[in-house]
Each structure stands twice: as structure tokens, then as C-alpha cells.
């Protein structure tokens, strides 16, 4: 199947112009009015496809659009990604996959005959987790791994709870599990994304099939000591939680280096937060990732030990709250091979599939449904920033490869391949 890369890029630029500007920092924070406006824009694009495409929203806030097949094959193929963005994020992260999926539906809707398999587009809700620290909210609800009690009290920077943010757009956190039925009968999931890193640029490849995603553990770690006057409290008597957290953060960095993974302390917030007082309480945000589950577990144990050691050193207490976890997710080998051939045929260069360090909705869905991703080269090789970019050549290659991979997956399913999710 050939899809029009030029139209995908035009849609991306139109969305960027409506979301702040191509390199002005995307304004599509999940559950916000800006995000809702972007979804309305997407809804307008879907409405242009006519009555062959039906659109609705599930209990977790995910947006779905369906184009029925000819009835000859059971199940359906899912295409999509996410339209939400981090604050001041880039113009391609997530929405590249949504616009490519839109073009898949547009191409199929314009064909003389329906496809052999039903195709569903999905725009996953709150992939980024930028407001509340809990990524993949919509896809994890569909995958059955979202426990409302684990996320109920999460707050954004303004003190809004996650459940209140969901409620503001008509989503009930406690009813989100009802979205699980959306995968019943799914035969494949295919997602296009920018790489967000340097591997493809360093090797000169414009695109690549993706072998799978890293596992991830995400914690809030609270240190409790004693606030006291900065001038009258001797150094050896201080119960300084910021000192404990900072000491732990340096050792956590070594854990990532030692095991060939990545460990990140994204924030340390301390109180009372004044220049003349010792920090009596500090909360650390910890994220760690690795491609192997056993190594990830070892890294987590060592990070916890580093925090406990630092707490003892500074006479503090420490508590751990897990806010997110994802096991490493290898993608379906038959679909990975299909994507690799499509990338090569589109001019992206042949090379081994690369793993993804960043999480994606494919991480959740890939545990239940045969899944593959394709990456477009990032240049510069960074993301979650307004300067995020990819060359038009890389975008065209990746989009064309994605269309061909979707077409190949439809043929594979129509021929009886790939088992449906139950």
C-alpha cells in the first residue's frame, strides 16, 4: 500500500501551526484545553473521510476511528500513536504516527473496494505522562495494567489530581478499565514515530524497524528529616533531606553506567524551600530503563539501596512509591522483518532493527497484540524540545515504509497470519 507522504507532512505542519508553531514548542498537554482543541482538529480531518469511517471515544479517553473491511477476515489491524505532547515539545513526537495513520485511512477510504481487514486508527490518551508522571495512561487502560488506586492521588504542578483532570474532559478514572474490550480481535498494531535519539543519524540511516522497547521503572522517593535554622544548626547534627537525596542521585547515576542502562533523577523538590532553612523533606523523581528485565530489576534494587544508604548517612527516613512500571517488550519478529524490508525498499537503508529507549504506547499493546514500530531519523537527535526535527527526506522514507508495512500486515492477516488478541 502506498500512502501520500506529502499529505502527511502537510497535516503535520497544519497541526503544528495550530499548536503554537513548528518550532515554537507544542501546546498539547494531555487533558488540557489545547489538547482537546488538537483532537477537535483531528476529528475534523476524520470527518472529511465520509461515512465509511466511524469515530468514537472509549472509557479511558482514547480516540478511535474505524474503516470496515470487506468481511472476509475476522479481527482488525490497529494503526496510530498519540497527539498529546510535553510542554514546549516538538512538532513530530507522537503526532507523526497519528497523521500517518490518518493517511492510511484516507487512502483506504478512497479505494474502490474496502480492505480485506478492518482497520482502526487510535489516538492514545496521555502517552507522555508529562503532567502527572504516569505515562501511557490510555494504552495501559486498554492493556489492563492501569490500576486506578496507583494513580489516584497524583498531582500536577498546579495541584490538580489526575482523576480531576480526566473528569474535566468527561473521563471517569474508575471506569477506564472498560476500555479493555477495544483490543478484542486485534490482529496487529503498527506505530510510526521519530527516533528521538542519535543512532540512525550516527549510522546514516533515514529510518529503521524497531526491535522492541526498554523496560522502565518509575518511582517517587520521599526523604524525611528535620527542618531547622541554617545558621544555628551544626553540620554534624543536621537531618538534611536534600543532602541525602543529592548523595543518592549521584550513586544512581553510577548504577545506570555500571549496567549499561539509563537512570535519571528528573527532579528533587524540597521544603520548606527557603535559603535560611535546612530541607526537612525532599521528594525525588526516579526513572530507570534497560532492555533486559533481570538487569532492570538489579538496577532498581541498587537504586533503592543507594537511597537507603544516603538516608542513614544523614539520619533521615526514606519511603518509595512506584508510579509506573513497564517490562521490556520485544516486537513481533514477523512484523519486524516486514518493516525492515519496507524501510530498505523505501530508501532508508538496510540494517538491524534498533531498540527504543523511550517508552511508547506500543510498549503496552505489544504484550497482547503482534506489534511493530518504525522510526524516522531525528536530526538534531533530540526530542521533548522545541528544536526537535527530522529532515523531509527521512520523514518521507519512514512514512512510505510505514504504509508498505501496514499493507503487508493487512495481507498477512487476510492470509490467516497473526493471532487475534483475546
CSV table of C-alpha atoms in Angstrom, one decimal, residues 194-198 200-201 206 376-383 388-391 394:
chain,number,residue,atom,x,y,z
A,194,UNK,CA,10.6,9.7,15.3
A,195,UNK,CA,13.6,8.0,16.9
A,196,UNK,CA,14.3,10.8,19.5
A,197,UNK,CA,17.9,9.8,19.7
A,198,UNK,CA,21.2,9.6,17.8
A,200,UNK,CA,20.1,6.5,13.0
A,201,UNK,CA,21.8,9.8,12.4
A,206,UNK,CA,17.0,7.5,7.4
A,376,UNK,CA,12.3,8.1,11.3
A,377,UNK,CA,15.8,9.6,11.8
A,378,UNK,CA,15.9,12.5,14.2
A,379,UNK,CA,18.1,15.5,13.2
A,380,UNK,CA,19.1,17.0,15.6
A,381,UNK,CA,19.0,13.8,17.6
A,382,UNK,CA,16.9,15.1,20.5
A,383,UNK,CA,13.3,15.3,21.4
A,388,UNK,CA,13.0,18.6,17.6
A,389,UNK,CA,13.2,17.9,13.9
A,390,UNK,CA,13.6,15.4,11.1
A,391,UNK,CA,14.6,16.0,7.5
A,394,UNK,CA,13.8,11.0,6.4
